[in-house]
Amino acid sequence: MNDIQNQSDLYLLVDEFYKKLLSDSSISYIFTDVVKIKIEEHLPILVTFWSQVILGTGGYTNNLTQIHLDINAKEYLSPELFKIWLHHFNTAVDEYFRGEKAEQIKTQALNIATIMQIKIAQNKV
């Protein structure tokens, strides 16, 4: 099993990850009812984000924190939802990749989930 090496690998990862999210009724409603993502438009944005984080390519210009705060204003993004998100993310990584970048992306996902939960909690005050 190979490590994450390029944007094609990241596309595979993100696509498989979203298949898992969207088939899990405990979290899919966030993407289908609250945000109503158009997956064909959303996936390239996520690939750009992860490519910047893991491969150092740049190109992601959105405010990740604000996006999640905006979603949280519509529907509370609970710690449980972040646990589900991380579980599906880590499972997708582990199913397709092994190596330094695979471990790095899982660590980054945990960091992002933790930061988002802190920001959401601070925003409630």
Coordinates of C-alpha atoms in Angstrom, one line a residue:
M1 CA 0.0 0.0 0.0
N2 CA 1.4 3.4 -1.0
D3 CA 1.6 6.7 0.8
I4 CA -0.3 9.8 -0.3
Q5 CA 1.8 11.2 -3.1
N6 CA -0.2 13.6 -5.3
Q7 CA -3.6 15.3 -5.9
S8 CA -5.0 12.1 -7.5
D9 CA -4.4 10.3 -4.3
L10 CA -6.1 13.0 -2.3
Y11 CA -9.1 13.0 -4.7
L12 CA -9.4 9.2 -4.1
L13 CA -9.2 9.8 -0.3
V14 CA -11.7 12.7 -0.2
D15 CA -14.1 10.9 -2.6
E16 CA -14.1 7.7 -0.4
F17 CA -14.3 9.8 2.8
Y18 CA -17.5 11.6 1.5
K19 CA -19.0 8.3 0.4
K20 CA -18.7 7.2 4.0
L21 CA -20.0 10.4 5.4
L22 CA -23.0 10.6 3.1
S23 CA -24.0 7.0 3.8
D24 CA -24.0 7.5 7.6
S25 CA -27.3 9.0 8.7
S26 CA -25.9 10.2 12.0
I27 CA -23.9 12.9 10.1
S28 CA -25.0 12.9 6.5
Y29 CA -27.8 15.4 7.2
I30 CA -25.2 18.1 7.8
F31 CA -24.1 17.8 4.2
T32 CA -27.5 17.1 2.6
D33 CA -29.9 19.2 4.6
V34 CA -28.0 21.9 6.4
V35 CA -25.3 22.8 3.9
K36 CA -26.7 21.1 0.8
I37 CA -23.3 20.5 -0.7
K38 CA -22.9 19.8 -4.4
I39 CA -20.4 17.0 -4.1
E40 CA -19.0 17.5 -7.6
E41 CA -18.1 21.1 -6.7
H42 CA -17.1 20.4 -3.2
L43 CA -14.6 17.6 -3.8
P44 CA -12.1 19.7 -5.8
I45 CA -12.1 22.4 -3.1
L46 CA -11.3 19.8 -0.5
V47 CA -8.6 18.3 -2.6
T48 CA -7.0 21.8 -2.9
F49 CA -7.3 22.2 0.8
W50 CA -5.6 18.9 1.7
S51 CA -3.0 19.3 -1.1
Q52 CA -2.0 22.6 0.5
V53 CA -1.8 21.1 4.0
I54 CA -0.1 17.8 3.0
L55 CA 1.8 18.5 -0.2
G56 CA 2.4 22.2 0.2
T57 CA 0.9 23.2 -3.1
G58 CA -1.1 26.3 -2.0
G59 CA -4.2 27.5 -3.6
Y60 CA -6.8 27.2 -0.8
T61 CA -8.1 30.6 0.0
N62 CA -11.3 30.0 2.0
N63 CA -11.6 30.7 5.7
L64 CA -12.0 27.2 7.1
T65 CA -12.9 28.4 10.6
Q66 CA -15.6 30.8 9.4
I67 CA -17.2 28.2 7.2
H68 CA -17.6 25.9 10.2
L69 CA -18.8 28.7 12.4
D70 CA -21.4 29.5 9.8
I71 CA -22.6 25.9 9.6
N72 CA -22.7 25.7 13.4
A73 CA -25.0 28.8 13.4
K74 CA -27.5 26.7 11.4
E75 CA -26.9 23.4 13.1
Y76 CA -24.8 22.7 16.2
L77 CA -21.6 20.9 15.3
S78 CA -21.3 18.7 18.4
P79 CA -18.2 16.9 19.6
E80 CA -20.0 13.7 18.6
L81 CA -20.2 14.8 15.0
F82 CA -16.5 15.6 15.0
K83 CA -15.8 12.1 16.3
I84 CA -17.9 10.6 13.5
W85 CA -16.1 12.8 11.0
L86 CA -12.7 11.8 12.3
H87 CA -13.6 8.1 12.3
H88 CA -14.7 8.1 8.7
F89 CA -11.7 10.2 7.7
N90 CA -9.2 7.9 9.4
T91 CA -10.9 4.8 8.1
A92 CA -10.7 6.2 4.5
V93 CA -7.0 7.0 4.9
D94 CA -6.2 3.6 6.4
E95 CA -8.1 1.7 3.7
Y96 CA -6.0 3.2 0.9
F97 CA -2.7 4.6 2.3
R98 CA 0.2 3.8 4.6
G99 CA 3.2 6.0 5.3
E100 CA 4.3 9.4 6.6
K101 CA 1.9 11.5 4.6
A102 CA -1.0 9.2 5.6
E103 CA -0.1 9.6 9.3
Q104 CA 0.4 13.4 8.8
I105 CA -3.1 13.9 7.2
K106 CA -4.7 12.0 10.1
T107 CA -2.9 14.1 12.6
Q108 CA -3.9 17.3 10.7
A109 CA -7.5 16.2 10.6
L110 CA -7.5 15.7 14.4
N111 CA -5.9 19.1 14.9
I112 CA -8.5 20.7 12.7
A113 CA -11.4 19.0 14.4
T114 CA -10.0 20.0 17.8
I115 CA -9.5 23.7 16.7
M116 CA -13.0 23.8 15.2
Q117 CA -14.5 22.5 18.5
I118 CA -12.6 25.1 20.5
K119 CA -13.7 27.9 18.1
I120 CA -17.3 26.7 18.2
A121 CA -17.2 26.6 22.1
Q122 CA -15.7 30.1 22.2
N123 CA -18.3 31.4 19.8
K124 CA -21.1 30.2 22.2
V125 CA -20.0 32.5 25.0

